[in-house]
mmCIF file of C-alpha atoms in Angstrom:
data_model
loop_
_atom_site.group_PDB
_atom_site.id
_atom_site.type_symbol
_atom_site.label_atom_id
_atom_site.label_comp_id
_atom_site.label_asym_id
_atom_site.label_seq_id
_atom_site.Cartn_x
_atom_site.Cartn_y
_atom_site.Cartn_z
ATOM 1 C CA UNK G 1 97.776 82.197 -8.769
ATOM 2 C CA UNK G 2 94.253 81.550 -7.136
ATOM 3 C CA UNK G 3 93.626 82.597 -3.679
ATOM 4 C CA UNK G 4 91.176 80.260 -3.373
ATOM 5 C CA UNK G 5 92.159 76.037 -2.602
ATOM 6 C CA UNK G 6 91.397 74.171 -5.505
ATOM 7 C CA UNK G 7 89.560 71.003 -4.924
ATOM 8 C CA UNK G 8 88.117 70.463 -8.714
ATOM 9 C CA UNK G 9 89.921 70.751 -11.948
ATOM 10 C CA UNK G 10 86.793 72.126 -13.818
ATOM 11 C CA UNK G 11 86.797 75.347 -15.104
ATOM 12 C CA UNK G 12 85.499 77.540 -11.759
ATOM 13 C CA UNK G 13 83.433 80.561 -12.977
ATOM 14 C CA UNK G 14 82.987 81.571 -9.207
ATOM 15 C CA UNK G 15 85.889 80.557 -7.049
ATOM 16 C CA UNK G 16 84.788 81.274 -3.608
ATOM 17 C CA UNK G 17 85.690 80.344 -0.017
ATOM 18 C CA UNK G 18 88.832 82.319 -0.754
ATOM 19 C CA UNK G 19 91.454 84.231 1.576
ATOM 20 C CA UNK G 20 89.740 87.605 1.471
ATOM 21 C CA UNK G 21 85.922 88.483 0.089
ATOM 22 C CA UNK G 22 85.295 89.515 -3.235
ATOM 23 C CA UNK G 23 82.520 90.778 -5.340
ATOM 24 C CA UNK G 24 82.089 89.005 -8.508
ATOM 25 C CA UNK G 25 79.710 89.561 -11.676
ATOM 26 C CA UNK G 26 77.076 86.874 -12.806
ATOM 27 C CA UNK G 27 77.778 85.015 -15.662
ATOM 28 C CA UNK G 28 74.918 83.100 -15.991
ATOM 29 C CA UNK G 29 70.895 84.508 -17.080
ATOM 30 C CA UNK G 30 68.518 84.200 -14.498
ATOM 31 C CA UNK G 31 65.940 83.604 -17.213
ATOM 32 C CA UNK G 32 67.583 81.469 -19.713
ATOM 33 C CA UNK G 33 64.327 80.598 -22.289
ATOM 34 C CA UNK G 34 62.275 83.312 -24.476
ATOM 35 C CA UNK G 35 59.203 83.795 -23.410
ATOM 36 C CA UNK G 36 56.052 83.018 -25.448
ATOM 37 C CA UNK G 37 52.638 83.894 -25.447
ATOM 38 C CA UNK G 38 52.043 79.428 -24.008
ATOM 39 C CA UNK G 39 54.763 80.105 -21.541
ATOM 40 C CA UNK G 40 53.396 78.973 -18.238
ATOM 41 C CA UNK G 41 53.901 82.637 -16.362
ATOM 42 C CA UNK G 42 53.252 85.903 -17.952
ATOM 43 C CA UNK G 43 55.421 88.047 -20.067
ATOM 44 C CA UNK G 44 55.386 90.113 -16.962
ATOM 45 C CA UNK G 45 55.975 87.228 -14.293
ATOM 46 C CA UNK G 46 59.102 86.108 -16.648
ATOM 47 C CA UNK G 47 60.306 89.910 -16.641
ATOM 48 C CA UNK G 48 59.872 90.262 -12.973
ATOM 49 C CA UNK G 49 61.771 87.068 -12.224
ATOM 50 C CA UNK G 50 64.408 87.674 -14.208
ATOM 51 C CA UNK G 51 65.007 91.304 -12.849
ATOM 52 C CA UNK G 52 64.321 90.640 -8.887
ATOM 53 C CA UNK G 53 65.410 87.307 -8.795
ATOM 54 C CA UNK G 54 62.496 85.927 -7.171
ATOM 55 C CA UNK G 55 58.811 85.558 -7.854
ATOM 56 C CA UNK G 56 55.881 85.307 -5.502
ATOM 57 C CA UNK G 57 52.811 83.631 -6.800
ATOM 58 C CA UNK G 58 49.460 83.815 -5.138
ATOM 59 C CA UNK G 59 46.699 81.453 -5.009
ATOM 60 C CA UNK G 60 48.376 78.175 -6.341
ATOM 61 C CA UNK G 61 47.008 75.696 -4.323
ATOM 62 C CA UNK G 62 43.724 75.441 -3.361
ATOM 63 C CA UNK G 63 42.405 74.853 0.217
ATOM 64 C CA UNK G 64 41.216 71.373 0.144
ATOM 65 C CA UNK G 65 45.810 70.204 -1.225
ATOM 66 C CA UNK G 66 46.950 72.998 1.939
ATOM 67 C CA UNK G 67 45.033 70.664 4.156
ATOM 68 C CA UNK G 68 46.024 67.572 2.821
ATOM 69 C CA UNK G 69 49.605 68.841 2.624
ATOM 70 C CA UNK G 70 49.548 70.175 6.404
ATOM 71 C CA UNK G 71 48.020 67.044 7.388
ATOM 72 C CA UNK G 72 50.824 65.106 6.004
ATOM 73 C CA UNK G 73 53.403 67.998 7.599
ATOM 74 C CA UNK G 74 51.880 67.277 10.822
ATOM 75 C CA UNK G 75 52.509 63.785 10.754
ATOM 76 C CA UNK G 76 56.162 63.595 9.696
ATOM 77 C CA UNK G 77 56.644 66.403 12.530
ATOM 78 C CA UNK G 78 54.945 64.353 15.006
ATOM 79 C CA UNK G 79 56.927 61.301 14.834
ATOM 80 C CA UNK G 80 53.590 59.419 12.881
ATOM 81 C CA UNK G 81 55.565 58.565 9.893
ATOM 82 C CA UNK G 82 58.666 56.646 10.002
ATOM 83 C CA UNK G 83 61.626 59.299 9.453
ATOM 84 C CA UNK G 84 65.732 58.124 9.169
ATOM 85 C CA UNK G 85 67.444 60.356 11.671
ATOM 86 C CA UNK G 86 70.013 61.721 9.332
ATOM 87 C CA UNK G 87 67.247 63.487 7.690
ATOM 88 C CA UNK G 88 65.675 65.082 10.399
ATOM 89 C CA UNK G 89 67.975 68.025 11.727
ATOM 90 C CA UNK G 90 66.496 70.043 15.273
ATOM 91 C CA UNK G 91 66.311 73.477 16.081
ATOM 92 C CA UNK G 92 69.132 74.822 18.059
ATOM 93 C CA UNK G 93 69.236 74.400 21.580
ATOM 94 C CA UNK G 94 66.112 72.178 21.666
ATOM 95 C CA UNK G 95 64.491 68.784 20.008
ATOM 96 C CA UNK G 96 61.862 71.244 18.042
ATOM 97 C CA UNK G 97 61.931 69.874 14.458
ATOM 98 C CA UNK G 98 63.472 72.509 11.975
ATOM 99 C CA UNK G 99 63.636 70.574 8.720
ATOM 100 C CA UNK G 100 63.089 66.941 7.316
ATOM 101 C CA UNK G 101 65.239 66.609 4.451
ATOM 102 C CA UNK G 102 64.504 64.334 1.284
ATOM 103 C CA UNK G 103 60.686 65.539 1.773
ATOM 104 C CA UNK G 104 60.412 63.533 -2.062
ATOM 105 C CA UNK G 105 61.421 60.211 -0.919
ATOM 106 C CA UNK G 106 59.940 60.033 2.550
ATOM 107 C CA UNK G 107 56.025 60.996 1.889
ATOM 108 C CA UNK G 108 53.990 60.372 -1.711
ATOM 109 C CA UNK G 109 51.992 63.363 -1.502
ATOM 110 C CA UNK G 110 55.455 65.572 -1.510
ATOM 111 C CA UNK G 111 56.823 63.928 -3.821
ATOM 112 C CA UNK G 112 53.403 64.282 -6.416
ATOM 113 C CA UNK G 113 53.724 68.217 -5.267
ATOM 114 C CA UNK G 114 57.616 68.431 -6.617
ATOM 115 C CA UNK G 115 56.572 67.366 -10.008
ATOM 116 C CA UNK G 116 53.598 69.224 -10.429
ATOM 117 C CA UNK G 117 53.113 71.241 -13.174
ATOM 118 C CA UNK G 118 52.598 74.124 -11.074
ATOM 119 C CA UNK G 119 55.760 74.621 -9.445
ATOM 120 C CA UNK G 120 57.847 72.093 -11.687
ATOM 121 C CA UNK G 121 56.631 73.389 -14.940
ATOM 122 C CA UNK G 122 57.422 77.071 -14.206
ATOM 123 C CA UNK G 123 60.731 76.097 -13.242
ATOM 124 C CA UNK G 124 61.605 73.982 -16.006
ATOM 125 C CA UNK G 125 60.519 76.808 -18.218
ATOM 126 C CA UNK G 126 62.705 79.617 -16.850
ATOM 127 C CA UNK G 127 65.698 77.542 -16.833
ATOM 128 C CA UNK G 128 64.555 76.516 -20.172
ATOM 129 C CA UNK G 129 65.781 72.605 -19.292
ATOM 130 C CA UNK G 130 64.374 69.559 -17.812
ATOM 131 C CA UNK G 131 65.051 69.456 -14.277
ATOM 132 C CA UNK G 132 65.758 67.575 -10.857
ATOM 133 C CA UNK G 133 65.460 67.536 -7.104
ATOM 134 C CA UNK G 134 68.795 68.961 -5.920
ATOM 135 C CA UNK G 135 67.412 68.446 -2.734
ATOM 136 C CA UNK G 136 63.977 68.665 -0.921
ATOM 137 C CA UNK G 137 62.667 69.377 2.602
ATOM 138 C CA UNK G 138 60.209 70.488 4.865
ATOM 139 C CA UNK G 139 61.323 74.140 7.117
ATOM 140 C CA UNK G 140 58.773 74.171 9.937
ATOM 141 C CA UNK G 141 59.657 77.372 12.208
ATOM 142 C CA UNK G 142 57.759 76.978 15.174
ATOM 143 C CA UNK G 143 55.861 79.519 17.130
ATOM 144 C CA UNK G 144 57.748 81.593 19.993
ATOM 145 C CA UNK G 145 61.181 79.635 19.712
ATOM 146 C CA UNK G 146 61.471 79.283 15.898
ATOM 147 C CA UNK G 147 65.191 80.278 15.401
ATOM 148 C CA UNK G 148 66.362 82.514 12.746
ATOM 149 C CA UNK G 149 68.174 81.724 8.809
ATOM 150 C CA UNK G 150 71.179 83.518 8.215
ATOM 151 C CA UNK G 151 71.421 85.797 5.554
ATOM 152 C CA UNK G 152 73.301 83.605 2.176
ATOM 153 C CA UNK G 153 73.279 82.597 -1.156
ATOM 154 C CA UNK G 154 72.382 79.151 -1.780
ATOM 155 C CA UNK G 155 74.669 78.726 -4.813
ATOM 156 C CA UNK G 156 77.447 79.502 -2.748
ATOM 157 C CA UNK G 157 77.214 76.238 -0.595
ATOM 158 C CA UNK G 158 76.100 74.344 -3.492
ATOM 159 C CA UNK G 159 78.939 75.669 -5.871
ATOM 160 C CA UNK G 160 81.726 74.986 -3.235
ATOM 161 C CA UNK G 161 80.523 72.325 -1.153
ATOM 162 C CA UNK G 162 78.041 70.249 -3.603
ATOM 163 C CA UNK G 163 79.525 70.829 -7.073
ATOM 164 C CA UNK G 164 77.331 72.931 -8.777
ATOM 165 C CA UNK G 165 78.609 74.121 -12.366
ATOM 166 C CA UNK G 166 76.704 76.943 -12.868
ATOM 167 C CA UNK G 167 73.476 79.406 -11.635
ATOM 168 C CA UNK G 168 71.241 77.239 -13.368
ATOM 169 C CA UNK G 169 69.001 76.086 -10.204
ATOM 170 C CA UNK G 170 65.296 77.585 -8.890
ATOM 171 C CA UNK G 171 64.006 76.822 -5.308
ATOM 172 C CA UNK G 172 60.818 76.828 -4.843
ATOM 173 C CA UNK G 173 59.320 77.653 -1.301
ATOM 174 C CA UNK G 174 55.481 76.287 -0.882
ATOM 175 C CA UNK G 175 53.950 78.484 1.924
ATOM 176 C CA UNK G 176 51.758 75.420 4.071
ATOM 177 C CA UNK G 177 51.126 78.235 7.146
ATOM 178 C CA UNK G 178 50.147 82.041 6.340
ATOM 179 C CA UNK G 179 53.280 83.810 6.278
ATOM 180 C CA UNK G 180 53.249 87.712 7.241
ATOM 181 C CA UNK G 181 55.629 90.518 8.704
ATOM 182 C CA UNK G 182 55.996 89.291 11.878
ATOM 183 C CA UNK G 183 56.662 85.334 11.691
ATOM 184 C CA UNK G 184 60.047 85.215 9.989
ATOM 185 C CA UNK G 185 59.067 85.127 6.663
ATOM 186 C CA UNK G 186 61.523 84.567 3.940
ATOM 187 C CA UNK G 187 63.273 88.126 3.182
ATOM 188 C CA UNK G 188 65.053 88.543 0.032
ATOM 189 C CA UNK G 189 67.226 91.472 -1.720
ATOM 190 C CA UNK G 190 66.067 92.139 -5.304
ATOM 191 C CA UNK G 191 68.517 92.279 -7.531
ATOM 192 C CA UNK G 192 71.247 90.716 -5.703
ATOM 193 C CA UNK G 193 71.148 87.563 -7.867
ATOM 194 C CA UNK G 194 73.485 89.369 -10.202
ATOM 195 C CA UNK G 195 76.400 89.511 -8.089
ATOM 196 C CA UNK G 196 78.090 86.450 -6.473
ATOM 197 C CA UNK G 197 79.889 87.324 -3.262
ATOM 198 C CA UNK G 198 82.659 84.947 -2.910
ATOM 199 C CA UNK G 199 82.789 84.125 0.460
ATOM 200 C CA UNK G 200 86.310 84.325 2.684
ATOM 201 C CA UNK G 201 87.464 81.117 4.310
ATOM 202 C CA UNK G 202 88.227 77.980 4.141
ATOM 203 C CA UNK G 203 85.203 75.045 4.123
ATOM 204 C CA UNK G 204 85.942 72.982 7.405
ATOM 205 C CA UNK G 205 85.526 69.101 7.284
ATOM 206 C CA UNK G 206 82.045 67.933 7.601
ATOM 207 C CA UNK G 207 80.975 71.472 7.650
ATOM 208 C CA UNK G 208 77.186 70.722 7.256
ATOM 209 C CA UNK G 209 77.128 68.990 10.605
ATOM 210 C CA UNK G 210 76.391 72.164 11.976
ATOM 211 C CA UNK G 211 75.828 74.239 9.095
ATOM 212 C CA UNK G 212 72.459 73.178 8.782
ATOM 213 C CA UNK G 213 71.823 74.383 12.532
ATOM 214 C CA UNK G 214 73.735 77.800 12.078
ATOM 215 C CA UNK G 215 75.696 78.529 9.100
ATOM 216 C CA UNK G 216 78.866 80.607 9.630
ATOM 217 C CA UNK G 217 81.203 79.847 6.630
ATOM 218 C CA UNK G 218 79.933 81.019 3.175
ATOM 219 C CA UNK G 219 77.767 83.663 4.423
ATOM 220 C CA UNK G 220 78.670 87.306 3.180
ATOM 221 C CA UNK G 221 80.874 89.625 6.021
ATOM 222 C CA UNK G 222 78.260 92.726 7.705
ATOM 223 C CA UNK G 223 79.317 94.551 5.247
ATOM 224 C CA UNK G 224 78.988 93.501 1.579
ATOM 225 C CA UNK G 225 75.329 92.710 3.779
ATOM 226 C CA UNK G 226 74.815 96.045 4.511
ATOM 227 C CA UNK G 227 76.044 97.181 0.762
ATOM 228 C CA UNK G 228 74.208 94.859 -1.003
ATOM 229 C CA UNK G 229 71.102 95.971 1.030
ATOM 230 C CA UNK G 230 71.917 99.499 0.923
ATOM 231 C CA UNK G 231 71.679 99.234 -3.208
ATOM 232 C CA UNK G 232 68.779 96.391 -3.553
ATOM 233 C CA UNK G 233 66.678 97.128 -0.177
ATOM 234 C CA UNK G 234 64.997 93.709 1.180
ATOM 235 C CA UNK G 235 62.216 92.888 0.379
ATOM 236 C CA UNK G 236 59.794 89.206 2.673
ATOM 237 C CA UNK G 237 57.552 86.869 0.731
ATOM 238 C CA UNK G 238 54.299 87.234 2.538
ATOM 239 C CA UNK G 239 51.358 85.021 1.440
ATOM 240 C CA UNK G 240 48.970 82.769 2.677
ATOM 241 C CA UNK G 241 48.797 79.112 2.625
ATOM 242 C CA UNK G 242 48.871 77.893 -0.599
ATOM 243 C CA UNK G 243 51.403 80.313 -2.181
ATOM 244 C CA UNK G 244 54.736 79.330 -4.076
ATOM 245 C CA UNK G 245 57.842 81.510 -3.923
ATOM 246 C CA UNK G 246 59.991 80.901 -6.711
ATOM 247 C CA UNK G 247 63.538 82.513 -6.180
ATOM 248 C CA UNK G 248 67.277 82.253 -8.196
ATOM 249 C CA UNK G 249 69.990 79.941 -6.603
ATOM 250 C CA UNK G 250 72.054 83.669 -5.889
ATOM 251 C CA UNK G 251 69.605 85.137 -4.237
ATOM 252 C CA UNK G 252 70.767 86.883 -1.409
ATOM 253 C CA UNK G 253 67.557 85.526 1.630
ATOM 254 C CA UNK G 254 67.207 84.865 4.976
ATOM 255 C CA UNK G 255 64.380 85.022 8.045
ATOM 256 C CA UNK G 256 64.140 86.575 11.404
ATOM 257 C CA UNK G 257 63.186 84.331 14.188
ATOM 258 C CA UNK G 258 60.006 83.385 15.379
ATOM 259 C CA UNK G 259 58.417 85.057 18.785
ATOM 260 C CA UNK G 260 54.727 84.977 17.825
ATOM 261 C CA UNK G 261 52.522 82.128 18.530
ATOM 262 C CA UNK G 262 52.085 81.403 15.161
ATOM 263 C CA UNK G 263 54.358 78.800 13.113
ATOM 264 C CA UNK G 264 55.106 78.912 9.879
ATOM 265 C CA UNK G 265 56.018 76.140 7.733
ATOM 266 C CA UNK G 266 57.114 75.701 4.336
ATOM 267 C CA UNK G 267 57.553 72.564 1.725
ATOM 268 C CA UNK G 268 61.161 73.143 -0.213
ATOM 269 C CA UNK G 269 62.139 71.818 -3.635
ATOM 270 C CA UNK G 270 65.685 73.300 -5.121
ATOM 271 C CA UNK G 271 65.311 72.224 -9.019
ATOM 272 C CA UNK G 272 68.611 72.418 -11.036
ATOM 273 C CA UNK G 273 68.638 71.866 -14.353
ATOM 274 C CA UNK G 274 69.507 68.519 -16.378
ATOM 275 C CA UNK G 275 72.503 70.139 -17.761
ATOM 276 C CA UNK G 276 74.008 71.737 -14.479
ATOM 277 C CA UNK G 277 74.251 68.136 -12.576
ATOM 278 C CA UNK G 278 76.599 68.571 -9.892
ATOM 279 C CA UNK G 279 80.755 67.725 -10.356
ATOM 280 C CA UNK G 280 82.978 67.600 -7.907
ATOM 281 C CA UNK G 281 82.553 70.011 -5.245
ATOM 282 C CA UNK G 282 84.641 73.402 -5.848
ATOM 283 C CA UNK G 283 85.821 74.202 -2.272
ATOM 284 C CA UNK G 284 85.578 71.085 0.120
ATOM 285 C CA UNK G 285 87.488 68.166 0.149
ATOM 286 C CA UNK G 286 84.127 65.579 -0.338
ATOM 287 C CA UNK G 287 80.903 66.670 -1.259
ATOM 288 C CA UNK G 288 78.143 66.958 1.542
ATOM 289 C CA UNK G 289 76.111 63.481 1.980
ATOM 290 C CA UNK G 290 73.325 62.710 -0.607
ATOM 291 C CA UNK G 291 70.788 63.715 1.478
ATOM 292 C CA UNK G 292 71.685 67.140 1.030
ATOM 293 C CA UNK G 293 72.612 66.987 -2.545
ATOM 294 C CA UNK G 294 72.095 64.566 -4.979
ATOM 295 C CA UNK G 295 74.494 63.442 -7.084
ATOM 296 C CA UNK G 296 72.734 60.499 -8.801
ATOM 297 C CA UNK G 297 69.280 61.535 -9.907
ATOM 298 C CA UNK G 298 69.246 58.571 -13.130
ATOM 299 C CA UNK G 299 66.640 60.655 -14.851
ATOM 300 C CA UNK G 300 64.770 64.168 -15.054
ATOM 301 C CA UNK G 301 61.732 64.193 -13.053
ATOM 302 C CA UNK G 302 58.048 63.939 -14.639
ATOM 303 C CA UNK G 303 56.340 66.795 -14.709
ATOM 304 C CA UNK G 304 52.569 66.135 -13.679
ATOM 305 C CA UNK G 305 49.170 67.687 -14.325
ATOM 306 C CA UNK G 306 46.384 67.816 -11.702
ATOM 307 C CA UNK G 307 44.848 68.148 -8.577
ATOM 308 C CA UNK G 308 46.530 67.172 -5.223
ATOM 309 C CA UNK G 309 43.687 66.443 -3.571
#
């Protein structure tokens, strides 16, 4: 019999939230296409991807769509545009902004960057599907008091609290501040996509309400951390603005804290494919609000070629 509480009666290829933590093997590719010479990353980009689990990509935006794009981050940050409060979620402790969910619906240049060809294209091609917005939103980690992300796996939550079938999802990070060392960049173990850690506990009601300020179920115990890194090493995304991180739904990330004067901001798209639309959830009595995941997309999203600005 199942440690874990079963909330879903679909086959569950990684049971988690369960009485005690356990390490389980991916069954899913990472890559799930063949690559070609038209593919639109290189045979070594693909490779790279598919063995780190992530994918850092220089130079995809050009200066003249950054500013446009931090002009229009500015705004929504600033109180400017017109924002529902569910969607808006504070940094610990204070009324700092931290993220503005459904980045797509709220602002039309966001939404044109999520289907770009750029970022949308690449993804559709490595999970070798059409795709949609599992969710979208804009991280803004402000200078001196920007709090920190918890090391996790994104599948996790989305597996037990959102429904996800399978690890057939990409996020894709778009750096809209230079990102180095020392402003809590996005860390990341390579490799670590290939193991799911099945998380111990059980999901509290309405966990999200303060999940999305500090997450504390679903994250891995100090020690399958210190394991994991001790066999994969960590690795930050550092770029400047303008560059897209593309990284696997079991990625094992997080970010140190902010204390220099410089903020760092980021626009956030988590693509799953067509085929891996979200069920039930796997280990939670109700699924977490649409916001957060979306459980009705209608239709793939259209890819787009072009400038931003």
């Amino acid at each position: 019999m199942s440690t874990a509480m079963q909330w879903n009666s679909h086959d569950d290829l990684y049971p988690t939230r369960l009485q005690t933590e356990q390490w389980l093997e991916r069954k899913d590719p990472a890559f799930w296409g063949r690559w070609t010479p038209q593919a639109p990353l290189t045979r070594e980009q693909t490779e790279s991807f598919d063995e780190n689990g992530y994918l850092v990509l220089k130079d995809v935006f050009s200066p003249l769509e950054v500013t446009a794009l931090q002009e229009e981050s500015r705004r929504m940050r600033s109180g400017e545009a017109t924002l529902s409060a569910e969607n808006v979620i504070t940094e610990p402790g204070s009324n700092e902004v931290r993220t503005v969910f459904r980045l797509d619906e709220q602002n039309a240049l966001f939404d044109r960057l999520a289907r770009d060809q750029r970022i949308a294209g690449r993804v559709s091609y490595l999970l070798d599907d059409e795709v949609y917005l599992h969710q979208s939103r804009l991280n803004y980690k402000p200078g001196f008091t920007g709090k920190e992300f918890y090391w996790h796996s994104d599948f996790e939550t989305w597996h037990a609290e959102d429904g996800m079938p399978r690890m057939r999802a990409i996020s894709a990070s778009i750096l809209l501040t230079d990102n180095d060392a020392l402003n809590g960049p996005l860390m990341l173990m390579p490799g670590s996509h290939n193991t799911f850690v099945a998380c111990a506990g059980e999901t509290p009601e309405d966990n999200h309400k303060t999940s999305l300020k500090k997450q504390e179920v679903g994250v891995p115990s100090h020690d399958s951390l210190s394991e994991m890194a001790r066999r994969h090493g960590i690795d930050y995304a550092a770029g400047v603005a303008g560059t897209v991180v593309l990284f696997d739904c079991n990625t094992l990330h997080g970010s140190n804290g902010n204390i220099t004067p410089f903020p760092r901001s980021n626009a956030f798209f988590v693509y799953n494919a067509w085929s891996n639309k979200v069920v039930d959830p796997f280990a939670a009595r109700s699924p977490r609000p649409a916001f957060l995941s979306s459980r009705d997309p209608g239709r793939p999203i259209e890819i787009v070629s072009g400038k931003l600005a």
